Rosetta silent file (secondary structure, phi, psi, omega in degrees, C-alpha in Angstrom):
SEQUENCE: MSFLRKGHRFLMAGILPNIAPGGADVVDKENKTYQSYLASKKPEETGMERLKHMFSIDEFGSISSELNSIYQGGFLGFLIGAIYGGVTQSRTGYMNFMENNQATAFKSHFDAKKKLQDQFTVNFAKGGFKWGWRVGLFTTSYFGIITCVSVYRGKSSIYEYLAAGTLTGSLYKMNLGLRGMAAGGIIGGFLGGVAGVASLLLMKASGTSMEEVRYWQYKWRLDRDDNIQQAFKKLTEDENPELFKAHDGKVTEQVSLDSVK
SCORE:     score description
SCORE:     0.000 S_00000001
   1 L     0.000  -40.757  178.771    0.000    0.000    0.000 S_00000001
   2 H   -64.582  -33.763  178.615    2.862    2.372    0.831 S_00000001
   3 H   -64.175  -40.453  179.822    4.429    1.625   -2.588 S_00000001
   4 H   -66.722  -37.963  178.867    1.205    2.655   -4.338 S_00000001
   5 H   -65.974  -43.921  178.802    1.052    5.861   -2.343 S_00000001
   6 H   -66.513  -39.208  177.925    4.665    6.745   -3.153 S_00000001
   7 H   -65.141  -37.538  176.975    4.170    5.827   -6.799 S_00000001
   8 H   -64.639  -42.169  178.440    1.068    8.005   -6.970 S_00000001
   9 H   -65.414  -40.170 -179.823    2.990   10.907   -5.458 S_00000001
  10 H   -64.389  -38.529  179.521    5.898   10.339   -7.846 S_00000001
  11 H   -70.809  -45.624 -177.775    3.555   10.345  -10.842 S_00000001
  12 H   -68.205  -29.640  179.622    1.566   13.400   -9.787 S_00000001
  13 H   -65.063  -25.409  178.789    4.735   15.366   -9.004 S_00000001
  14 L   -80.698  -12.440 -176.784    5.687   15.167  -12.659 S_00000001
  15 L  -112.938  -51.190 -173.605    2.409   16.677  -13.812 S_00000001
  16 L  -114.668  131.783  175.311    0.955   18.966  -11.162 S_00000001
  17 L   -74.331  -25.066 -177.977    2.896   21.253   -8.823 S_00000001
  18 L  -158.903  162.615  179.602    0.002   21.373   -6.369 S_00000001
  19 L  -116.041  -53.004 -176.573   -3.549   20.143   -5.817 S_00000001
  20 L  -113.696  102.761 -178.444   -5.162   22.231   -3.113 S_00000001
  21 L   -70.912  145.686  178.147   -3.989   25.871   -3.116 S_00000001
  22 L  -122.927 -168.286 -177.390   -3.783   27.709    0.175 S_00000001
  23 H   -67.645  -31.895 -179.587   -3.113   31.214    1.384 S_00000001
  24 H   -84.842    1.984 -177.872    0.642   30.892    1.031 S_00000001
  25 H   -88.831  -11.559  179.488    0.344   29.630   -2.544 S_00000001
  26 L   -69.381  131.447 -178.427   -0.426   33.025   -4.063 S_00000001
  27 L   -74.250   89.303 -178.509    2.602   34.309   -5.968 S_00000001
  28 L  -139.657  138.808 -176.470    3.189   37.380   -3.854 S_00000001
  29 L   -80.370    6.345  175.734    6.456   38.720   -2.468 S_00000001
  30 L  -108.616   -1.066 -177.161    4.851   39.409    0.887 S_00000001
  31 L   -86.131  176.365 -175.973    3.743   35.855    1.651 S_00000001
  32 H   -68.368  -33.596 -177.701    5.508   33.254    3.786 S_00000001
  33 H   -63.632  -44.104 -179.376    6.794   31.283    0.812 S_00000001
  34 H   -70.194  -36.789  177.635    8.748   34.203   -0.601 S_00000001
  35 H   -64.080  -38.736  177.232   10.072   35.190    2.817 S_00000001
  36 H   -69.754  -30.095  176.110   11.339   31.636    3.351 S_00000001
  37 H   -65.443  -43.206  177.995   12.919   31.766   -0.119 S_00000001
  38 H   -65.239  -36.806 -179.713   14.874   34.897    0.837 S_00000001
  39 H   -70.324  -27.034 -178.147   15.912   33.295    4.124 S_00000001
  40 H   -79.614  -16.159 -179.015   17.188   30.174    2.318 S_00000001
  41 L   -79.642  130.585  177.704   19.559   32.137    0.073 S_00000001
  42 L   -99.614  120.122 -174.616   23.136   32.351    1.286 S_00000001
  43 L   -66.410  -30.021 -176.363   24.813   35.607    0.184 S_00000001
  44 L   -98.859   16.503 -176.398   28.376   34.218    0.265 S_00000001
  45 L   -79.123  134.731  179.546   27.599   30.923   -1.498 S_00000001
  46 L   -85.943  173.265 -179.053   29.777   30.066   -4.505 S_00000001
  47 H   -65.602  -41.862  178.931   28.656   28.508   -7.776 S_00000001
  48 H   -66.714  -35.323  176.629   29.992   25.042   -6.926 S_00000001
  49 H   -66.757  -37.161  176.703   28.311   25.153   -3.524 S_00000001
  50 H   -66.972  -39.712  176.681   24.999   25.997   -5.185 S_00000001
  51 H   -64.783  -40.841  178.060   25.434   23.084   -7.604 S_00000001
  52 H   -63.713  -40.181  177.076   26.253   20.748   -4.723 S_00000001
  53 H   -67.288  -31.434  179.840   23.171   21.917   -2.864 S_00000001
  54 H   -64.043  -39.348 -177.458   21.111   21.391   -6.017 S_00000001
  55 L   -94.079   15.307  177.892   22.000   17.674   -6.166 S_00000001
  56 L  -100.035  163.588  179.067   21.518   17.094   -2.437 S_00000001
  57 L  -112.414  137.325 -177.306   18.493   15.711   -0.597 S_00000001
  58 L   -78.129 -176.230 -176.109   16.984   17.533    2.368 S_00000001
  59 L   -69.455  -15.476  179.155   16.188   16.087    5.787 S_00000001
  60 L   -94.566    2.594 -179.573   12.722   15.024    4.613 S_00000001
  61 L    81.258   17.409 -178.557   14.091   12.932    1.720 S_00000001
  62 L  -101.240  147.437  177.273   12.929   15.396   -0.949 S_00000001
  63 L   -77.678  167.711 -177.934   14.956   16.539   -3.932 S_00000001
  64 L   -71.777  167.066 -180.000   15.769   20.193   -4.513 S_00000001
  65 H   -65.961  -32.567  179.683   13.479   22.598   -6.331 S_00000001
  66 H   -67.754  -46.852  177.817   15.874   22.692   -9.294 S_00000001
  67 H   -65.011  -33.524  178.221   15.903   18.906   -9.744 S_00000001
  68 H   -65.398  -38.642  178.054   12.138   18.861   -9.337 S_00000001
  69 H   -67.848  -37.666  176.643   11.729   21.335  -12.222 S_00000001
  70 H   -63.895  -43.318 -179.988   14.059   19.208  -14.402 S_00000001
  71 H   -63.070  -42.210  179.568   12.054   16.095  -13.555 S_00000001
  72 H   -63.250  -43.009  178.489    8.760   17.807  -14.369 S_00000001
  73 H   -64.415  -43.211  178.583   10.065   18.988  -17.745 S_00000001
  74 H   -66.370  -40.157  179.388   11.462   15.563  -18.626 S_00000001
  75 H   -66.233  -42.496  178.838    8.334   13.733  -17.519 S_00000001
  76 H   -65.452  -39.211  176.431    6.072   16.061  -19.482 S_00000001
  77 H   -63.295  -42.708  177.530    8.291   15.679  -22.547 S_00000001
  78 H   -62.153  -41.472 -179.028    8.196   11.893  -22.237 S_00000001
  79 H   -65.313  -45.495  179.885    4.403   11.955  -21.900 S_00000001
  80 H   -66.185  -43.102  178.671    3.882   14.196  -24.935 S_00000001
  81 H   -63.425  -39.717  179.454    6.373   12.214  -27.011 S_00000001
  82 H   -65.597  -40.533  179.056    4.785    8.894  -26.041 S_00000001
  83 H   -66.804  -45.883  179.962    1.301   10.114  -26.994 S_00000001
  84 H   -62.568  -48.622 -179.814    2.501   11.565  -30.300 S_00000001
  85 H   -63.928  -39.234  179.010    4.550    8.497  -31.204 S_00000001
  86 H   -65.024  -42.449 -178.950    1.808    6.100  -30.204 S_00000001
  87 H   -66.960  -46.701 -178.054   -0.863    7.888  -32.241 S_00000001
  88 H   -67.097  -42.416 -178.518    1.265    8.241  -35.389 S_00000001
  89 H   -69.674  -37.354  178.906    2.661    4.704  -35.252 S_00000001
  90 H   -68.869  -34.376  176.631   -0.724    3.136  -34.556 S_00000001
  91 H   -66.058  -41.836  177.041   -2.259    5.009  -37.494 S_00000001
  92 H   -62.643  -41.944  177.280    0.516    3.715  -39.745 S_00000001
  93 H   -63.660  -36.293  178.107   -0.054    0.201  -38.453 S_00000001
  94 H   -65.515  -44.564 -179.751   -3.782    0.502  -39.096 S_00000001
  95 H   -66.187  -39.627  178.604   -3.259    1.617  -42.684 S_00000001
  96 H   -66.099  -37.837  179.429   -0.728   -1.158  -43.321 S_00000001
  97 H   -64.996  -42.136 -179.351   -3.070   -3.770  -41.879 S_00000001
  98 H   -67.412  -36.408 -179.274   -5.944   -2.636  -44.081 S_00000001
  99 H   -74.338  -37.189 -175.662   -3.744   -2.625  -47.209 S_00000001
 100 H   -84.318  -11.188 -176.077   -2.073   -5.982  -46.555 S_00000001
 101 L  -123.115   28.781  178.367   -5.214   -7.888  -45.582 S_00000001
 102 L   -67.138  -34.323 -178.851   -7.697   -6.856  -48.237 S_00000001
 103 L  -106.051   11.672 -179.100   -7.805  -10.377  -49.657 S_00000001
 104 L   -78.088  134.071  178.251   -7.196  -12.230  -46.374 S_00000001
 105 L   -95.448  105.486  178.353   -9.878  -14.726  -45.386 S_00000001
 106 L   -86.834  159.942  179.827  -10.449  -14.433  -41.643 S_00000001
 107 L   -65.158  -38.584 -179.509  -12.335  -16.990  -39.589 S_00000001
 108 L  -158.195  175.359  177.480  -14.918  -14.449  -38.567 S_00000001
 109 H   -65.839  -36.489  179.424  -15.564  -10.754  -38.234 S_00000001
 110 H   -69.485  -33.433  177.633  -14.442  -10.863  -34.596 S_00000001
 111 H   -65.459  -39.749  177.075  -11.168  -12.551  -35.565 S_00000001
 112 H   -65.184  -41.434  178.359  -10.372   -9.702  -37.966 S_00000001
 113 H   -65.173  -38.934 -179.522  -11.168   -7.125  -35.287 S_00000001
 114 H   -64.315  -45.194  179.799   -9.015   -8.955  -32.759 S_00000001
 115 H   -67.531  -35.714  176.215   -5.989   -9.061  -35.048 S_00000001
 116 H   -65.753  -40.584  178.523   -6.485   -5.411  -35.974 S_00000001
 117 H   -65.657  -40.423  176.971   -6.668   -4.485  -32.291 S_00000001
 118 H   -62.261  -43.888  178.683   -3.511   -6.460  -31.544 S_00000001
 119 H   -63.582  -40.244  179.679   -1.684   -4.735  -34.396 S_00000001
 120 H   -64.639  -44.774 -178.399   -2.941   -1.346  -33.204 S_00000001
 121 H   -65.955  -43.784 -179.530   -1.842   -1.961  -29.601 S_00000001
 122 H   -63.302  -44.219  179.963    1.622   -3.239  -30.547 S_00000001
 123 H   -67.701  -34.861  177.450    2.281   -0.287  -32.861 S_00000001
 124 H   -64.936  -42.389  179.072    1.041    2.187  -30.256 S_00000001
 125 H   -65.942  -42.835 -179.860    3.439    0.733  -27.675 S_00000001
 126 H   -64.100  -47.649 -179.881    6.366    0.732  -30.119 S_00000001
 127 H   -65.757  -38.608  178.640    5.731    4.293  -31.288 S_00000001
 128 H   -63.829  -41.803  178.454    5.146    5.541  -27.747 S_00000001
 129 H   -69.644  -39.891 -177.351    8.417    4.074  -26.499 S_00000001
 130 H   -62.631  -46.187 -178.151   10.360    5.225  -29.562 S_00000001
 131 H   -85.640  -29.973 -176.589    9.273    8.846  -29.294 S_00000001
 132 H   -63.265  -50.434 -177.244    8.777    8.958  -25.535 S_00000001
 133 H   -70.215  -30.050  178.934   12.354    8.264  -24.469 S_00000001
 134 H   -69.881  -49.892  179.477   13.761   10.525  -27.193 S_00000001
 135 H   -66.809  -37.910  177.658   11.629   13.545  -26.355 S_00000001
 136 H   -63.274  -43.327  177.409   12.027   12.837  -22.633 S_00000001
 137 H   -65.843  -38.450  179.606   15.823   12.692  -22.936 S_00000001
 138 H   -63.872  -49.732 -178.255   15.833   15.841  -25.086 S_00000001
 139 H   -67.843  -37.102  177.979   13.733   17.882  -22.654 S_00000001
 140 H   -64.360  -43.348  177.882   15.608   16.550  -19.619 S_00000001
 141 H   -64.339  -41.894 -178.290   18.958   17.488  -21.180 S_00000001
 142 H   -63.706  -53.519 -179.513   17.663   20.897  -22.238 S_00000001
 143 H   -68.804  -30.065  178.372   16.187   21.855  -18.874 S_00000001
 144 H   -65.778  -43.822  178.665   19.096   20.232  -17.048 S_00000001
 145 H   -65.793  -43.284  178.495   21.688   22.374  -18.818 S_00000001
 146 H   -59.156  -46.794 -176.337   19.611   25.520  -18.337 S_00000001
 147 H   -67.129  -43.588 -179.084   19.137   24.832  -14.642 S_00000001
 148 H   -62.921  -43.761 -179.449   22.769   23.895  -13.957 S_00000001
 149 H   -66.504  -43.683 -179.297   24.138   27.000  -15.684 S_00000001
 150 H   -67.128  -36.629  177.782   21.641   29.340  -14.005 S_00000001
 151 H   -67.305  -41.501  179.820   22.290   27.778  -10.572 S_00000001
 152 H   -64.530  -41.733 -179.263   26.048   28.103  -11.024 S_00000001
 153 H   -79.570  -19.513  179.914   25.779   31.746  -12.114 S_00000001
 154 L    80.688   11.239  179.334   23.140   32.528   -9.488 S_00000001
 155 L  -161.794  165.569 -179.646   20.812   34.193  -11.998 S_00000001
 156 L  -107.334  139.665  178.296   18.923   33.519  -15.218 S_00000001
 157 L  -151.595 -177.777 -178.408   19.824   35.021  -18.592 S_00000001
 158 H   -74.132  -18.212 -173.584   19.665   34.266  -22.305 S_00000001
 159 H   -65.691  -42.722 -179.263   23.088   32.593  -22.271 S_00000001
 160 H   -68.670  -29.166  176.044   22.006   29.321  -20.672 S_00000001
 161 H   -69.183  -41.765  177.087   19.112   28.990  -23.108 S_00000001
 162 H   -65.053  -42.718  179.643   21.449   29.441  -26.060 S_00000001
 163 H   -65.791  -42.574 -179.285   23.973   26.988  -24.598 S_00000001
 164 H   -65.578  -42.812  178.626   21.313   24.411  -23.760 S_00000001
 165 H   -64.919  -41.192 -179.608   19.727   24.612  -27.201 S_00000001
 166 H   -66.750  -48.384 -178.586   23.077   24.362  -28.988 S_00000001
 167 H   -66.050  -43.438 -178.887   24.396   21.434  -26.936 S_00000001
 168 H   -67.020  -41.725  177.209   21.133   19.518  -26.944 S_00000001
 169 H   -63.531  -38.334  178.696   20.620   19.997  -30.687 S_00000001
 170 H   -67.467  -43.693  179.553   24.176   18.853  -31.407 S_00000001
 171 H   -66.170  -33.234 -178.168   23.857   15.748  -29.231 S_00000001
 172 H   -67.878  -30.430 -179.845   20.497   14.893  -30.779 S_00000001
 173 L  -104.415   25.278 -177.884   22.071   14.818  -34.269 S_00000001
 174 H   -63.121  -32.616 -177.442   25.275   13.071  -33.220 S_00000001
 175 H   -70.203  -11.396  179.958   24.508   10.024  -35.382 S_00000001
 176 H   -95.050    3.536  178.356   24.676   12.203  -38.537 S_00000001
 177 H    91.223 -169.644 -176.363   28.306   13.195  -38.075 S_00000001
 178 H   -66.556  -39.394  178.715   29.909   16.604  -37.672 S_00000001
 179 H   -64.527  -43.083  177.783   27.733   18.306  -40.266 S_00000001
 180 H   -63.767  -39.751  177.793   24.605   16.969  -38.651 S_00000001
 181 H   -65.517  -38.369  178.494   25.805   18.060  -35.223 S_00000001
 182 H   -65.299  -45.064  178.877   26.600   21.537  -36.556 S_00000001
 183 H   -63.925  -43.154  178.180   23.181   21.872  -38.176 S_00000001
 184 H   -64.095  -36.800  177.841   21.452   20.554  -35.061 S_00000001
 185 H   -66.340  -39.525  179.338   23.437   22.940  -32.875 S_00000001
 186 H   -66.473  -47.643  179.892   22.522   25.957  -35.008 S_00000001
 187 H   -64.716  -43.384  178.959   18.824   25.085  -35.105 S_00000001
 188 H   -63.748  -38.996  177.370   18.811   24.174  -31.409 S_00000001
 189 H   -64.834  -39.562  178.358   20.566   27.395  -30.471 S_00000001
 190 H   -64.462  -48.550  179.838   18.076   29.464  -32.444 S_00000001
 191 H   -65.537  -37.124  176.698   15.058   27.711  -30.917 S_00000001
 192 H   -65.155  -37.164  176.375   16.637   27.871  -27.466 S_00000001
 193 H   -65.094  -40.268  177.307   17.185   31.594  -27.872 S_00000001
 194 H   -62.880  -45.092  178.904   13.561   32.120  -28.876 S_00000001
 195 H   -64.486  -37.142  178.745   12.383   30.103  -25.871 S_00000001
 196 H   -65.874  -43.912  178.564   14.768   32.017  -23.601 S_00000001
 197 H   -61.714  -43.910  179.558   13.575   35.423  -24.794 S_00000001
 198 H   -63.349  -42.069 -179.360    9.940   34.390  -24.327 S_00000001
 199 H   -66.728  -44.742 -178.616   10.622   33.007  -20.833 S_00000001
 200 H   -67.145  -37.289  176.484   12.613   36.018  -19.672 S_00000001
 201 H   -65.242  -39.601  177.892   10.020   38.451  -21.011 S_00000001
 202 H   -65.512  -41.348  178.167    7.296   36.517  -19.197 S_00000001
 203 H   -64.843  -40.241  179.928    9.314   36.529  -15.976 S_00000001
 204 H   -67.636  -38.416  178.836    9.973   40.256  -16.291 S_00000001
 205 H   -66.787  -33.600 -179.426    6.307   41.009  -16.950 S_00000001
 206 H   -86.648   -9.473  178.862    5.263   39.010  -13.889 S_00000001
 207 L    76.852   22.105 -179.965    7.957   40.541  -11.683 S_00000001
 208 L  -125.670  174.812  176.170    9.519   37.215  -10.724 S_00000001
 209 L  -121.760  166.142 -179.996   12.614   35.220  -11.574 S_00000001
 210 H   -65.752  -33.604  177.755   13.089   31.603  -12.573 S_00000001
 211 H   -63.488  -40.705  178.850   14.729   30.859   -9.223 S_00000001
 212 H   -67.149  -38.941  178.666   11.644   32.144   -7.393 S_00000001
 213 H   -62.957  -43.942  178.485    9.332   30.096   -9.619 S_00000001
 214 H   -61.962  -39.685 -178.861   11.320   26.922   -8.904 S_00000001
 215 H   -68.906  -39.000  177.351   11.214   27.608   -5.167 S_00000001
 216 H   -63.128  -43.197  176.770    7.468   28.219   -5.226 S_00000001
 217 H   -60.838  -39.764  178.767    6.952   24.943   -7.063 S_00000001
 218 H   -62.210  -46.515  179.840    9.158   23.214   -4.496 S_00000001
 219 H   -67.316  -38.416  177.258    7.172   24.586   -1.564 S_00000001
 220 H   -61.586  -39.844  179.805    3.884   23.783   -3.249 S_00000001
 221 H   -65.740  -40.824  177.836    5.031   20.179   -3.714 S_00000001
 222 H   -64.466  -42.755  178.439    6.023   19.892   -0.063 S_00000001
 223 H   -64.793  -38.139  178.106    2.697   21.346    1.063 S_00000001
 224 H   -64.955  -44.614  178.723    0.812   18.993   -1.244 S_00000001
 225 H   -63.152  -38.224  178.331    2.687   15.955    0.056 S_00000001
 226 H   -66.213  -39.406  177.813    2.046   17.070    3.626 S_00000001
 227 H   -64.844  -38.342  178.547   -1.674   17.474    2.904 S_00000001
 228 H   -65.566  -43.093  179.519   -1.808   13.985    1.382 S_00000001
 229 H   -64.818  -40.797  178.499   -0.054   12.475    4.395 S_00000001
 230 H   -65.503  -36.974  179.104   -2.345   14.275    6.816 S_00000001
 231 H   -67.004  -42.400  176.943   -5.410   13.089    4.882 S_00000001
 232 H   -64.740  -38.869  179.913   -4.223    9.460    4.953 S_00000001
 233 H   -65.848  -42.419  178.767   -3.394    9.760    8.646 S_00000001
 234 H   -66.324  -36.047 -179.563   -6.817   11.178    9.465 S_00000001
 235 H   -68.336  -38.676 -178.794   -8.499    8.488    7.392 S_00000001
 236 H   -77.136  -29.288 -179.419   -6.673    5.659    9.157 S_00000001
 237 H   -81.814  -24.030 -178.882   -7.179    7.107   12.646 S_00000001
 238 L   -75.802  115.528 -179.338  -10.889    7.749   12.238 S_00000001
 239 L   -76.445  -22.655 -178.884  -12.711    4.646   13.466 S_00000001
 240 L  -131.374   84.301 -176.167  -16.047    5.810   12.071 S_00000001
 241 L   -61.319  164.188 -178.339  -15.516    7.631    8.728 S_00000001
 242 H   -63.391  -31.930  179.502  -18.015   10.143    7.363 S_00000001
 243 H   -64.875  -41.695  178.093  -19.079    7.703    4.648 S_00000001
 244 H   -67.895  -37.376  178.408  -20.112    5.125    7.235 S_00000001
 245 H   -63.729  -42.054  178.432  -21.894    7.780    9.283 S_00000001
 246 H   -65.613  -38.421  178.900  -23.903    8.910    6.250 S_00000001
 247 H   -65.998  -44.178 -179.979  -24.772    5.302    5.436 S_00000001
 248 H   -66.435  -30.721  178.709  -25.907    4.558    8.987 S_00000001
 249 H   -70.641  -31.516  179.892  -27.998    7.715    9.004 S_00000001
 250 H   -87.753  -34.248  179.537  -29.923    6.699    5.883 S_00000001
 251 L   -99.880   98.869 -176.675  -30.170    2.974    6.609 S_00000001
 252 L   -81.641  -33.344 -177.642  -31.930    2.769    9.963 S_00000001
 253 L   -78.632  143.170  176.292  -32.687   -0.946    9.970 S_00000001
 254 L   -84.105  122.586 -178.624  -29.988   -3.400   10.971 S_00000001
 255 L   -94.580  131.132  178.916  -29.341   -5.889    8.189 S_00000001
 256 L  -134.563  165.320  179.764  -28.305   -9.405    9.225 S_00000001
 257 L  -107.881   21.026  179.733  -27.777  -12.764    7.545 S_00000001
 258 L   -64.166  -36.337 -179.350  -29.527  -14.821   10.221 S_00000001
 259 L   -68.412  -29.188  179.417  -32.430  -15.668    7.914 S_00000001
 260 L   -70.577  -38.059  178.261  -30.018  -16.975    5.313 S_00000001
 261 L   -63.526    0.000    0.000  -28.454  -19.361    7.780 S_00000001
């Protein structure tokens, strides 16, 4: 049961930063979350110390806010890539099945549907895995480089977006040789620069920084996990849950199996 709870938390952490917003969840520089963010910053901390702190685990067994943002980006990329690859590959498999079995004599109509469904499922799994791990690795590498450079420098700028796009694009086209890596690096750097400009403009318009956004997501995740634990604890400690109370209030007669015996 504990494994299912941890797995559920691990899955939801990759999709949603929070479930039940509270008073401290409002993005405001006067709330407790922002004050704790300012208190957590060490003015004399070097770049290597910040990187070391980024890859460390706190006393509650939770990863840092920076690693959590990388995980969320990679998980979302894997999910989108798996859906895209599964849909495209399954459509191709469907068309190939219809073209290759026009003159095939099946035992029955249900047998044809069963084989088509099997072909569809296998192609969806193959396409989902093929595209899922590629897009997931690409997004994880991209956000990982951005986060590491910004943590080391202690601030966010366009440089880490350009570096992340160039390096990730080059690595993605490594199998095509030096020319392919050069082309991938140029395209990746351009797209990374566009994404960086859009992100920085959005951060400037909202009056926040990427470091503050990561910390807010981190605190929201901790608060969400604490709320889930408190809900499970209350549910296990309550000997007479509300559902049973509502049932007993509507069903006044005591039901027994004595007549069956």
